[in-house]
Coordinates of C-alpha atoms (C1' of nucleotides) in Angstrom, one line a residue:
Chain K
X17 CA -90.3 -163.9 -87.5
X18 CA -88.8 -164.8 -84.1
X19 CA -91.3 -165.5 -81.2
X20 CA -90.5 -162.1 -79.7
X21 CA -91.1 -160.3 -82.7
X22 CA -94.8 -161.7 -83.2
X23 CA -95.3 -160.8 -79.6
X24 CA -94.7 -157.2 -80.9
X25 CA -96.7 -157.2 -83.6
X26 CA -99.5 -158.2 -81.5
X27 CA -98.9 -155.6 -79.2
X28 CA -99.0 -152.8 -81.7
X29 CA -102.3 -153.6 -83.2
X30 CA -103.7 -152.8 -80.0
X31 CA -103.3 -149.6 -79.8
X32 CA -105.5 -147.4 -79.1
X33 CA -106.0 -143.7 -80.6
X34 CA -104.9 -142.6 -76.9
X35 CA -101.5 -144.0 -77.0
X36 CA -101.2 -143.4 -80.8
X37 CA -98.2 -141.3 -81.2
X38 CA -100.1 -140.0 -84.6
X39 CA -103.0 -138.8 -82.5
X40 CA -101.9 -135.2 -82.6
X41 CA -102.0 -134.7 -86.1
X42 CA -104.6 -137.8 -86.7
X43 CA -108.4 -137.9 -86.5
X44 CA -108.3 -137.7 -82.6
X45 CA -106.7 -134.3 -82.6
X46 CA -108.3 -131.7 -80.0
X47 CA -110.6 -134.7 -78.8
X48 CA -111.6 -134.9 -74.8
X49 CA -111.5 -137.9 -72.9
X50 CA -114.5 -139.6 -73.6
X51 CA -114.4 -138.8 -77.4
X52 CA -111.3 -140.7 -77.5
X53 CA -112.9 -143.7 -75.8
X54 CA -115.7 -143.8 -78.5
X55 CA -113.7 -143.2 -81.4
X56 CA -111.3 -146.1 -80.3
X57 CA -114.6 -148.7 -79.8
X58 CA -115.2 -148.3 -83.5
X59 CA -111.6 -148.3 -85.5
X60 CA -110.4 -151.2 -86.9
X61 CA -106.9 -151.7 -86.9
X62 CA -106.5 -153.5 -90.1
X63 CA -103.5 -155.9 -90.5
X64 CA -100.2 -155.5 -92.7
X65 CA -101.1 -154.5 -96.0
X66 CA -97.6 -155.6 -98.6
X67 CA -96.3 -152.5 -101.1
X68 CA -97.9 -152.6 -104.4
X69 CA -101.6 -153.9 -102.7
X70 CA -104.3 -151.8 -103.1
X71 CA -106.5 -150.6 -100.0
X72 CA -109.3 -149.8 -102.1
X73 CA -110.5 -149.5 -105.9
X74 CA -111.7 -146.8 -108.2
X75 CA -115.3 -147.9 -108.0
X76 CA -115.7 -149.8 -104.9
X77 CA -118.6 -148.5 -102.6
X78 CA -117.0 -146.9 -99.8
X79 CA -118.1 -148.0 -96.6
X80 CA -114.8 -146.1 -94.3
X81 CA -112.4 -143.8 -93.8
X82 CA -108.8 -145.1 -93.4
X83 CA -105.6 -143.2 -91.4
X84 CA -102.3 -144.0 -92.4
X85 CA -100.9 -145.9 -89.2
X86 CA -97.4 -146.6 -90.2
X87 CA -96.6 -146.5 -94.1
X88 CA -97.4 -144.9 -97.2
X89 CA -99.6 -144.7 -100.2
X90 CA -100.5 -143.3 -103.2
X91 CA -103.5 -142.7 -104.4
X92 CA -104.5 -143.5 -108.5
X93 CA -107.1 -141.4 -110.7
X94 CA -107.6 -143.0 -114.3
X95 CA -109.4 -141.6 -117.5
X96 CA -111.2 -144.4 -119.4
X97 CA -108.4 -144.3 -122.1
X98 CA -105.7 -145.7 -119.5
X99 CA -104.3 -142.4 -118.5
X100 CA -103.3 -142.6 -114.6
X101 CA -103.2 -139.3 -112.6
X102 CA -101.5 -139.7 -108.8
X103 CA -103.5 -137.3 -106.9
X104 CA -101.7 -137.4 -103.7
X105 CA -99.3 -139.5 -101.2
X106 CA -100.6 -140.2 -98.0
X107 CA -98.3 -140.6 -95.0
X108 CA -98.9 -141.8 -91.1
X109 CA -101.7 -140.0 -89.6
X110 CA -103.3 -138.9 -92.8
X111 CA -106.9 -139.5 -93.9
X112 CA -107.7 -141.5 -97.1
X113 CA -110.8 -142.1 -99.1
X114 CA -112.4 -138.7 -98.9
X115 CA -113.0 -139.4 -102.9
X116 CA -115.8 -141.7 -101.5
X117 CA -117.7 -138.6 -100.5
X118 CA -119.4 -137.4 -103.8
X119 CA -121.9 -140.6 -104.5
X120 CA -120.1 -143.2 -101.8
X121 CA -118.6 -144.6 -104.3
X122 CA -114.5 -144.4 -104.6
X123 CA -113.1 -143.0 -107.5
X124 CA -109.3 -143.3 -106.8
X125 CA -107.6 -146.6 -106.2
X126 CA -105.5 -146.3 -103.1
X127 CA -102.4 -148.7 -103.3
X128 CA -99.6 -149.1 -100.7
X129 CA -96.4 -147.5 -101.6
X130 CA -94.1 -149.8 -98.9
X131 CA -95.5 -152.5 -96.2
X132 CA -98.2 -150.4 -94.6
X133 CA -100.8 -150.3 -91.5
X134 CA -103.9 -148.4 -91.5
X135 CA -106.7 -147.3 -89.0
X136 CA -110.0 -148.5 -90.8
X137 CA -113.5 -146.4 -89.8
X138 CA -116.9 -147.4 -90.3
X139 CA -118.2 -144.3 -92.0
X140 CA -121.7 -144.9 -91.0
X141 CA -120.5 -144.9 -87.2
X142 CA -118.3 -142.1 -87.9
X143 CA -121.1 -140.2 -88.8
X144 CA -123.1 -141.1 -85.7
X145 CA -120.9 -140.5 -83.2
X146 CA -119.7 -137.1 -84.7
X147 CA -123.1 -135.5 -83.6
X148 CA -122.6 -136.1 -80.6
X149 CA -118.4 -135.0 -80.4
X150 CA -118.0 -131.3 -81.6
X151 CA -114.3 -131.5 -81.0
X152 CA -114.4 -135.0 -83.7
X153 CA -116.8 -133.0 -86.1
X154 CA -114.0 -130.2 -86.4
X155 CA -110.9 -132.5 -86.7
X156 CA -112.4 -134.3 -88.9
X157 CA -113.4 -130.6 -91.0
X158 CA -110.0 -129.7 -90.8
X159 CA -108.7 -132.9 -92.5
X160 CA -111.3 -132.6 -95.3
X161 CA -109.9 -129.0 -95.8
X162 CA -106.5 -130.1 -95.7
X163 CA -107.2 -132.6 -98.6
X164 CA -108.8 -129.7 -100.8
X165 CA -105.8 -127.2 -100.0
X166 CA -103.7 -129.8 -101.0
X167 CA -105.4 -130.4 -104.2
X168 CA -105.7 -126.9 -104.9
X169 CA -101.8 -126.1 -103.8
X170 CA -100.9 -129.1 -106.7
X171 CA -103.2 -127.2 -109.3
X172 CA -101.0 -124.2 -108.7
X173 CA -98.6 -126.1 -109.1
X174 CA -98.6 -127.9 -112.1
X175 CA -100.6 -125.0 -114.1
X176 CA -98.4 -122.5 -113.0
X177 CA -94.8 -124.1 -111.9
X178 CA -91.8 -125.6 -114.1
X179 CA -90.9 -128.6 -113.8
X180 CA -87.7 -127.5 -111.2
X181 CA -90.3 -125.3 -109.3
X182 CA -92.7 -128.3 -108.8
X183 CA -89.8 -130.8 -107.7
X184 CA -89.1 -128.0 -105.1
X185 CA -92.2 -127.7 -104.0
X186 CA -93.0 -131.3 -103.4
X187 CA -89.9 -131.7 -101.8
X188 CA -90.6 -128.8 -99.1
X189 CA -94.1 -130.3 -98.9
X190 CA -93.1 -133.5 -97.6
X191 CA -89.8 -131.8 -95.3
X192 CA -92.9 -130.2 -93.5
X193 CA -95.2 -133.6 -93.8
X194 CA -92.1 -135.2 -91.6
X195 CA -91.1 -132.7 -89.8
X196 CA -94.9 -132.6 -88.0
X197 CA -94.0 -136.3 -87.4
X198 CA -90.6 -135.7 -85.7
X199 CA -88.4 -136.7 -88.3
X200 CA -85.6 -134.7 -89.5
X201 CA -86.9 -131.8 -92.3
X202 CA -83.3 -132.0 -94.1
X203 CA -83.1 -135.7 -94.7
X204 CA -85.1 -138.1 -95.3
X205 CA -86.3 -141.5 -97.5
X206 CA -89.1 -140.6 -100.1
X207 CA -91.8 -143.4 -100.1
X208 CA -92.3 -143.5 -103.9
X209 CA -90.6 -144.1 -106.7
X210 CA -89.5 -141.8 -109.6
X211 CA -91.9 -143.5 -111.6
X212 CA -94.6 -142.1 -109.4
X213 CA -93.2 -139.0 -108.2
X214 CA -92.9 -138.0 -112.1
X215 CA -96.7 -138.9 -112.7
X216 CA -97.5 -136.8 -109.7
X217 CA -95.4 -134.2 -110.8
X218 CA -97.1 -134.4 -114.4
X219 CA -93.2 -135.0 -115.4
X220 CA -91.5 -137.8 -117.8
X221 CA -89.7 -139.6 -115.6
X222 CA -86.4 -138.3 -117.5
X223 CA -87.6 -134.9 -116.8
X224 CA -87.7 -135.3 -113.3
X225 CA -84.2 -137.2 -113.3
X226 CA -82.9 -134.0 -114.8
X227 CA -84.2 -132.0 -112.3
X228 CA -83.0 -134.0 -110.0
X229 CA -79.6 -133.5 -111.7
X230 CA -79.9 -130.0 -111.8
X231 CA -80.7 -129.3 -107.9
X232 CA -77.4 -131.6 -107.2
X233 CA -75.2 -129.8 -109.6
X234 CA -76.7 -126.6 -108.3
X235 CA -75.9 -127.4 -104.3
X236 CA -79.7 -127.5 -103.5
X237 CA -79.8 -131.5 -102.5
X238 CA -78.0 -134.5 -102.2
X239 CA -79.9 -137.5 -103.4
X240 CA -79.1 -141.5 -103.1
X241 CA -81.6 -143.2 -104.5
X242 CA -84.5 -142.3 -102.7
X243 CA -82.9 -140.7 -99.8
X244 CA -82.8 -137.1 -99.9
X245 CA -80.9 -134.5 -98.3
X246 CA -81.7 -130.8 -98.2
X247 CA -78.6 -128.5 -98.5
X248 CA -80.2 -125.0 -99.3
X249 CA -84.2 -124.6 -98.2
X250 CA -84.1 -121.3 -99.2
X251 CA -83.3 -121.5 -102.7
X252 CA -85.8 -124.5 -102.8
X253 CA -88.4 -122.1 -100.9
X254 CA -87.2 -119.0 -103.8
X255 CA -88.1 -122.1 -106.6
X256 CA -91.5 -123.2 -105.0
X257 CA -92.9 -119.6 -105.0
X258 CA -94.7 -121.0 -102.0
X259 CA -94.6 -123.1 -98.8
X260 CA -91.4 -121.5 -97.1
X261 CA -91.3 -122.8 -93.9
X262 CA -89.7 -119.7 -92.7
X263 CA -86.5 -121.3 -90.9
X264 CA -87.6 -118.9 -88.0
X265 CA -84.9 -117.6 -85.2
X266 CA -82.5 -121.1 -84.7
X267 CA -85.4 -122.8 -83.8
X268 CA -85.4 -125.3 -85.8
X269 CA -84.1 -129.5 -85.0
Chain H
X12 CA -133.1 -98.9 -110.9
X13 CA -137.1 -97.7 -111.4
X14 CA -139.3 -98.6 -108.9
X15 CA -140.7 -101.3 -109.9
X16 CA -137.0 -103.2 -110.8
X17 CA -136.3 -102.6 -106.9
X18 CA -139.9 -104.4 -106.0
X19 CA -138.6 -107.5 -107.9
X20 CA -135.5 -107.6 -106.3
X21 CA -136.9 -107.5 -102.6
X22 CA -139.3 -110.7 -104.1
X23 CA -136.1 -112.5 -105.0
X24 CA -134.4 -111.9 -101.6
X25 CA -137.1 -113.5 -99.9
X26 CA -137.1 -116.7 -101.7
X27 CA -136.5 -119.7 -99.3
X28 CA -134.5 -122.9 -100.0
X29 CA -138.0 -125.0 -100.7
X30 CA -138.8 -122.4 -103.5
X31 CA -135.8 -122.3 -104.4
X32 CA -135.7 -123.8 -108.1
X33 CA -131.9 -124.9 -107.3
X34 CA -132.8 -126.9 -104.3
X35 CA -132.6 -130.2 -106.1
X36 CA -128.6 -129.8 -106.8
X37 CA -127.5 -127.4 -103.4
X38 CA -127.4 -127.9 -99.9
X39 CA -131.3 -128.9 -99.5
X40 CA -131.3 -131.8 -101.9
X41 CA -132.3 -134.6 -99.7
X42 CA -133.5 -133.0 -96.8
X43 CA -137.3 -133.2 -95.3
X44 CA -139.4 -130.3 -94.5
X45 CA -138.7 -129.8 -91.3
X46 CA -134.7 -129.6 -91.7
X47 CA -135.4 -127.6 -94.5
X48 CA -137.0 -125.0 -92.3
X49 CA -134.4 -125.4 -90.1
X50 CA -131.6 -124.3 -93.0
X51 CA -134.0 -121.9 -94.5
X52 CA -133.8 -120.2 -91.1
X53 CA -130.4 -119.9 -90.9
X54 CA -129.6 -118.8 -94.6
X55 CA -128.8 -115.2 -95.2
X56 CA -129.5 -113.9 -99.0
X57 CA -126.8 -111.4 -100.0
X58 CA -127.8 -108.5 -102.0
X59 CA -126.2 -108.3 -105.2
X60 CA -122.4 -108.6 -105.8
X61 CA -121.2 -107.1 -109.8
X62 CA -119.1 -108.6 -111.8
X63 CA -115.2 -108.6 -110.4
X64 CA -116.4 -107.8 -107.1
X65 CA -115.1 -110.3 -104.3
X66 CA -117.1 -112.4 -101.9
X67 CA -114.0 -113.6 -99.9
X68 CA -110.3 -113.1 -99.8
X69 CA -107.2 -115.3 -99.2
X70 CA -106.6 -114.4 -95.4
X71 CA -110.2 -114.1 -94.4
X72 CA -110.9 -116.4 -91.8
X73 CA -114.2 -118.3 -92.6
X74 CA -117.2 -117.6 -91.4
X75 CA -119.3 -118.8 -94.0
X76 CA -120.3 -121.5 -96.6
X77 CA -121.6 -120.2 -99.9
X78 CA -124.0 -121.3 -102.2
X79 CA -124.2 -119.3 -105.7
X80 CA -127.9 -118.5 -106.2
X81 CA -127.4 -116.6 -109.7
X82 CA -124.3 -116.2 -111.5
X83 CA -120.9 -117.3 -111.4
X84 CA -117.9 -117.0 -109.3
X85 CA -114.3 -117.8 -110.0
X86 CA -111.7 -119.2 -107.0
X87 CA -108.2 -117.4 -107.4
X88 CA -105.2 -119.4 -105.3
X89 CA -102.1 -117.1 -105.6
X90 CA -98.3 -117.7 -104.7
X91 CA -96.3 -115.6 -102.8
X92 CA -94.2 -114.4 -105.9
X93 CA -97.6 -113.5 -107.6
X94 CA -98.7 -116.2 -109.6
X95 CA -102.1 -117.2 -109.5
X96 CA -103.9 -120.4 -110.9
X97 CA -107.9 -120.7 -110.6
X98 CA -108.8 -123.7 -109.0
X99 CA -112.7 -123.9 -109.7
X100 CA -115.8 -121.8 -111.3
X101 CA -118.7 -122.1 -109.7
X102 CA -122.2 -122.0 -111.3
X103 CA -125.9 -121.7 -109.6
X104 CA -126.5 -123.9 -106.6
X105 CA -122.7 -125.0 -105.9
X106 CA -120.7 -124.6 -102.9
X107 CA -118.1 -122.0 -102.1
X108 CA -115.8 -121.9 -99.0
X109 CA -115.0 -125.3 -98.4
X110 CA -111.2 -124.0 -98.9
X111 CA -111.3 -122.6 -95.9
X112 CA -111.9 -126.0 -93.7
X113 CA -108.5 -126.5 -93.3
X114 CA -107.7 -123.9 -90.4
X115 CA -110.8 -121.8 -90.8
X116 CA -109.2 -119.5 -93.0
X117 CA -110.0 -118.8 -96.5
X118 CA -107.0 -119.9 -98.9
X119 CA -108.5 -118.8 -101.9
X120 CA -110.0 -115.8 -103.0
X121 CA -113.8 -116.1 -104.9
X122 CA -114.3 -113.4 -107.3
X123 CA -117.9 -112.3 -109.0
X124 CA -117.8 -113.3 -112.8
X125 CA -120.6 -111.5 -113.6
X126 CA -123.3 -109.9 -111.3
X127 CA -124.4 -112.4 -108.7
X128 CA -126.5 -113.5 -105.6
X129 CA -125.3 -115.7 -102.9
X130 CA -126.8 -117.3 -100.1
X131 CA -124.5 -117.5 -97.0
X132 CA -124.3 -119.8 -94.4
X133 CA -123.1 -119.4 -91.1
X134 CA -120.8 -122.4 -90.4
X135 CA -121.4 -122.3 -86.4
X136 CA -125.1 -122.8 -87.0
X137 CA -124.8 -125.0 -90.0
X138 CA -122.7 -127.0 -87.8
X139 CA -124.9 -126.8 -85.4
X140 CA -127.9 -128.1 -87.5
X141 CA -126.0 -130.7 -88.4
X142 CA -125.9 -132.7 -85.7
X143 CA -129.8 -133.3 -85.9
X144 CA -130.4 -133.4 -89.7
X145 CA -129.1 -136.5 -90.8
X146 CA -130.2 -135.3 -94.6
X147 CA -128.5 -132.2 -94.5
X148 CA -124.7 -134.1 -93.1
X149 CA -125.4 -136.6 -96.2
X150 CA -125.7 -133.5 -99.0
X151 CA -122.7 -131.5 -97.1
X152 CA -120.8 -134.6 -97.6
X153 CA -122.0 -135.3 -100.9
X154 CA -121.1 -131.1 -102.1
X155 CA -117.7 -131.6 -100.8
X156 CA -117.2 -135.2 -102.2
X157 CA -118.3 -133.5 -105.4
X158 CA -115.4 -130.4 -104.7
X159 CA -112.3 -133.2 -104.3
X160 CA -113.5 -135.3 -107.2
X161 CA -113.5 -132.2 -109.0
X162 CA -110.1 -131.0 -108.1
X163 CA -108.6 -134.6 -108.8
X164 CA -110.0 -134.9 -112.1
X165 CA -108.1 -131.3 -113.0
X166 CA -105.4 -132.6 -111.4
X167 CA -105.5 -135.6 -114.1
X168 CA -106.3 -133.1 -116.7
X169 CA -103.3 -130.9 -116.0
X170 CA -101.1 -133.8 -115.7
X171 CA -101.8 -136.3 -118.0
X172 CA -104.2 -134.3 -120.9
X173 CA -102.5 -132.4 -124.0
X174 CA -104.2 -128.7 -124.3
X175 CA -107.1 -129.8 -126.5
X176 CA -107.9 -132.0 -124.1
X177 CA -108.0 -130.4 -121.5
X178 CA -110.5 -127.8 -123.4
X179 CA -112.7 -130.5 -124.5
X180 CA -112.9 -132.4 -121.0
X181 CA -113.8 -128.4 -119.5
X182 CA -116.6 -127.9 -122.2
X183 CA -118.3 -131.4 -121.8
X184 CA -118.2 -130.4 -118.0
X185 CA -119.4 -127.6 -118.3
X186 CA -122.1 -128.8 -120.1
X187 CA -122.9 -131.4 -118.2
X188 CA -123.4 -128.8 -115.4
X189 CA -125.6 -126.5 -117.1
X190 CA -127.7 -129.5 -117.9
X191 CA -128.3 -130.3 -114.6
X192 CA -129.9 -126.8 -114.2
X193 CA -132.3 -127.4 -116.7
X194 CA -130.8 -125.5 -119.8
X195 CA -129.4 -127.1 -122.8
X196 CA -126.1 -129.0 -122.7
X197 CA -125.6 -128.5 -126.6
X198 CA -125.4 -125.0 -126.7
X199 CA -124.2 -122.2 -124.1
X200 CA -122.8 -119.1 -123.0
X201 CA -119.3 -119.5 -121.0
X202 CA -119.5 -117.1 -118.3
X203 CA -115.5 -116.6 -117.8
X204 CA -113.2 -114.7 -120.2
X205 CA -110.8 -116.0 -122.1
X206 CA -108.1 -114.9 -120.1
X207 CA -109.7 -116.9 -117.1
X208 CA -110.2 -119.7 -118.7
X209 CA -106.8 -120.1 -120.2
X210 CA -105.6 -119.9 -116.7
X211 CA -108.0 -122.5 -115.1
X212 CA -106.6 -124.8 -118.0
X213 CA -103.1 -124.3 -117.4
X214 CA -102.9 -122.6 -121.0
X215 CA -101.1 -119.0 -122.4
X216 CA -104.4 -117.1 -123.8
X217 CA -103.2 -117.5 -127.2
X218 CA -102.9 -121.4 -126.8
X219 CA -106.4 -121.6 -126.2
X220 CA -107.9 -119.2 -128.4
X221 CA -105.6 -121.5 -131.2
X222 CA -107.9 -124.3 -129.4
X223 CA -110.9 -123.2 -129.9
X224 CA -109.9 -122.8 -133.7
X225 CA -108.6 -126.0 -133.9
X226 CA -111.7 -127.5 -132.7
X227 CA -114.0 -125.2 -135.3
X228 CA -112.0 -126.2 -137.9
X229 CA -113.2 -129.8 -137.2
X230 CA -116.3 -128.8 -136.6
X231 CA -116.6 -130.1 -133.2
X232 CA -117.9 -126.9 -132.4
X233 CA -119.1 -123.2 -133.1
X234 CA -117.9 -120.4 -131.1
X235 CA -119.1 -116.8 -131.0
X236 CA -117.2 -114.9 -128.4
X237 CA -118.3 -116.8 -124.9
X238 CA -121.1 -118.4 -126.8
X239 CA -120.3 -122.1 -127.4
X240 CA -122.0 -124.5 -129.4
X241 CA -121.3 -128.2 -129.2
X242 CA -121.1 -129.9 -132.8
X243 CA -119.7 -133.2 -132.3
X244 CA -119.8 -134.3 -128.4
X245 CA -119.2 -138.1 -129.0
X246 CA -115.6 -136.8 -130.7
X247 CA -115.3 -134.0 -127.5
X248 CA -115.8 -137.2 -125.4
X249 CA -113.1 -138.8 -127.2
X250 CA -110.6 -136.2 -127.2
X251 CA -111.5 -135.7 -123.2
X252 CA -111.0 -139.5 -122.0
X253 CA -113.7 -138.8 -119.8
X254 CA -116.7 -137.2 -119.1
X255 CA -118.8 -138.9 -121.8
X256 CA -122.5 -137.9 -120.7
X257 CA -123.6 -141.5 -123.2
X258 CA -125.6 -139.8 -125.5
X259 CA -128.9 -141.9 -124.7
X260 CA -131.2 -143.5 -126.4
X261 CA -132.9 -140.5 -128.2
X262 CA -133.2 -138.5 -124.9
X263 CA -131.9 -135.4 -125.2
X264 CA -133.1 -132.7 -125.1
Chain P
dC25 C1' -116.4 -92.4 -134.5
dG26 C1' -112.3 -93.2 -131.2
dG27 C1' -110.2 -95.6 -127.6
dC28 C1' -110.3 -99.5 -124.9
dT29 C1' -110.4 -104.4 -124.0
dT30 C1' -110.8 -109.0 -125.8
dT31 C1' -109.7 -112.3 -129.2
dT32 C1' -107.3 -114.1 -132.9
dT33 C1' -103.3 -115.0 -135.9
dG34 C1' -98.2 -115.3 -137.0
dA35 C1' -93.2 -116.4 -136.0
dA36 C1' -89.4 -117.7 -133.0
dC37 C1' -87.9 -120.0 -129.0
dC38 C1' -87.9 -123.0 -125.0
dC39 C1' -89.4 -126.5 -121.9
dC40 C1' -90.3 -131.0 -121.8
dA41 C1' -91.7 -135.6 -124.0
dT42 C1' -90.0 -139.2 -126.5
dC43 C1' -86.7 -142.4 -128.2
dA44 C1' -82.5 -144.7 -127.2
dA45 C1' -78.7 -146.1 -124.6
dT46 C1' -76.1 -146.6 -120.4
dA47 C1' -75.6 -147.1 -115.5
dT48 C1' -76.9 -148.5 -111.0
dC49 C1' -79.3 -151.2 -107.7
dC50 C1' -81.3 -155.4 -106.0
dG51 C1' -82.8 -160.0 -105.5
dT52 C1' -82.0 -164.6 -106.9
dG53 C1' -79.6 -168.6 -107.7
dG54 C1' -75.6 -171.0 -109.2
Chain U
dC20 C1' -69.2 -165.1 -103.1
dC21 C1' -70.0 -163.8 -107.6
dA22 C1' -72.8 -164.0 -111.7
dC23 C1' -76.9 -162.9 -113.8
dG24 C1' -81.3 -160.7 -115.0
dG25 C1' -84.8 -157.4 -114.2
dA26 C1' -86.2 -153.3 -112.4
dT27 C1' -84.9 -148.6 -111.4
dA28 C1' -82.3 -144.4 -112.4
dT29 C1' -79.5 -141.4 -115.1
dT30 C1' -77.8 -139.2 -119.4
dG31 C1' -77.8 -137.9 -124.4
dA32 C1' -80.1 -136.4 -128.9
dT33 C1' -84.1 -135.0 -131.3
dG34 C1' -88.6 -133.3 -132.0
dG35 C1' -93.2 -131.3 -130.7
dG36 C1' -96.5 -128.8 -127.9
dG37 C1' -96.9 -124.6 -125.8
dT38 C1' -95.0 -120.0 -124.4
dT39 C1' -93.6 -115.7 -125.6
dC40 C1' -93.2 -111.6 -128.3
dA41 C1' -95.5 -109.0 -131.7
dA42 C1' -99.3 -107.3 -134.3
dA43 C1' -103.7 -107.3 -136.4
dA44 C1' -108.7 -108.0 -136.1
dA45 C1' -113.0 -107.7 -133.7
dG46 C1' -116.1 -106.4 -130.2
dC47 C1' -117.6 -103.0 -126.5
dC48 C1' -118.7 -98.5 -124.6
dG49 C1' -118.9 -93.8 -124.3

DNA sequence: CGGCTTTTTGAACCCCATCAATATCCGTGG
DNA sequence: CCACGGATATTGATGGGGTTCAAAAAGCCG
């Protein structure tokens, strides 16, 4: 809260898609020049938003799209007798409020898993301006397809998976989520709690502490908390029935 | 396969989107004459596919959207040690393909349920169109809004719902579907076999077959074969935590 | 009618939820 | 600095929902 730091934060929310070191897997991915310029004039970088503060509600009209800037969050599905479903976590550079799409209207409530940033867009001026940038048009298709193959990866998962299979494949999912973003693959902090991970799961949280347990006593992880370390991606990969990174000819970090 | 059978086929091939009795729920909802020329243009009719043929496979890259004209089509996502879990069924006038947004190639494989029609869109041209028929982005959006917040809600099915649950929240959607298309909601013929079903629902075949019993005994419904007959919805809605169509003042049908 | 698939029913087992208790971490204030 | 309290995480014991194995019943088609 020094001087110096302020100056910082000021700096950062200026910055543009262009110098956005998310813009390679963000919205502005395989953009020209002068896309870049017009999809920068209408984001709004939105200020810090705390953990446990929600970025929109099941039930709000949605009016934009948000990115992920820096942060994480989770996004929150209820049935009308209480019953919460997390449909997905959302890291930097990824694309939130799609749900908004069917009848404009949001049916997940998106809440901030740590102090988060995000990239808000006017969905009306998205919508203009992709007509007239093809390259924004298929970014922005490839980001709606990644959200369905996501949600159809995680209905494989829990109707077909065990409990130890889906813990493997989450954890693979995210090596690869941070690995895109130049963060280590083999170790890293998760951004949610068990509490969370065992609802996305579709897990008791005990359930997914003994699974945890398991993968340890079985030389697959190391776990503190919520930092994890992968010892054996292979046997996680053999677990997961899916998403094997294929840890191709020593080419990996 | 007389004479006159072919006749009416070549009749039904020729229909165009503003004949088309599904228009209100597909891809022309919305849209004014003129744009719907435009898409009518572009829209190829398939010729019959028969029951358990496919339409596209895992792998395929995408060429196409397609909308079901008659029938019904399953979506199959498989792992790489064999397993498979069906992610959707799709019924007349609903969207097929959108799985392969994510890098233009299909991740799922679509697979007749009984003998269809489609109508297939090229996605360069629908693209194309797009960019100067506001109406027809707004019901593309809307279709795929309508594919995540279908997947989500299965999500929270699968995760949070108990087995008769699960069946109940599938029959009142089904119904709620088949509604829409102008036939009753009380009383229907499921056009997937048990086997599929049990899969979609994240169930061993004899689990839901002990369902449906279940839900005879307390005559919530009547079942004969894939004919279903809905007994007691306001309980279904109960039993689903979701989905309740409000039974409205005297209005059904 | 005969052979096939589909559906239903029965019995034993297993994964996972639930209840209960302990352990660990973390922030706060004495 | 340590003590305390609350949230978070792990571990144990028990029971239930659902799978699996097995077999019978019912529908379908030639």
């Amino acid at each position: 809260m020094s001087h110096s730091r302020k100056v910082i934060s000021i700096h950062e929310l200026k910055v543009s898609c262009g110098d956005c070191s998310l813009s390679e897997i963000c919205l502005p991915h395989g953009l020209n020049q002068e896309e870049l310029n017009e999809l920068d004039a209408l984001i709004l970088h939105k200020p810090r938003i705390e953990q446990g503060e929600v970025l929109f509600r099941s039930g709000d009209p949605m009016h934009h799209l948000y990115a992920v800037r820096s942060g994480a969050f989770k996004a929150v599905l209820s049935s009308n007798e209480g019953a919460e479903q997390i449909t997905g976590f959302y890291l930097s550079g990824e694309l939130m409020g799609l749900d908004g799409f069917g009848d404009d209207v949001h049916q997940c409530t998106m809440v901030a898993l740590e102090t988060s940033t995000v990239c808000a867009i006017d969905i009306d001026e998205l919508e203009k301006l992709s007509t007239r940038a093809p390259g924004l048009r298929r970014q922005l298709r490839h980001l709606i397809g990644a959200e369905i193959n996501h949600d159809h990866r995680n209905l494989l998962a829990l109707g077909q998976l065990k409990g130890e299979e889906r813990l493997a494949a989450f954890l693979l999912n995210i090596s690869r989520r941070l690995k895109k973003r130049g963060f280590s693959p083999y170790e890293f902090n998760l951004p949610m709690a068990r509490h969370d991970l065992a609802n996305y799961l579709g897990l008791a949280v005990e359930t997914l502490s003994r699974m945890f347990s398991r993968m340890i006593d079985a030389d697959l992880i190391e776990t503190n908390r919520r930092h994890v370390k992968l010892l054996n991606t292979k046997a996680l990969c053999e677990l997961a029935q899916y998403d094997c990174p294929r840890e191709s000819h020593h080419a990996s970090s």
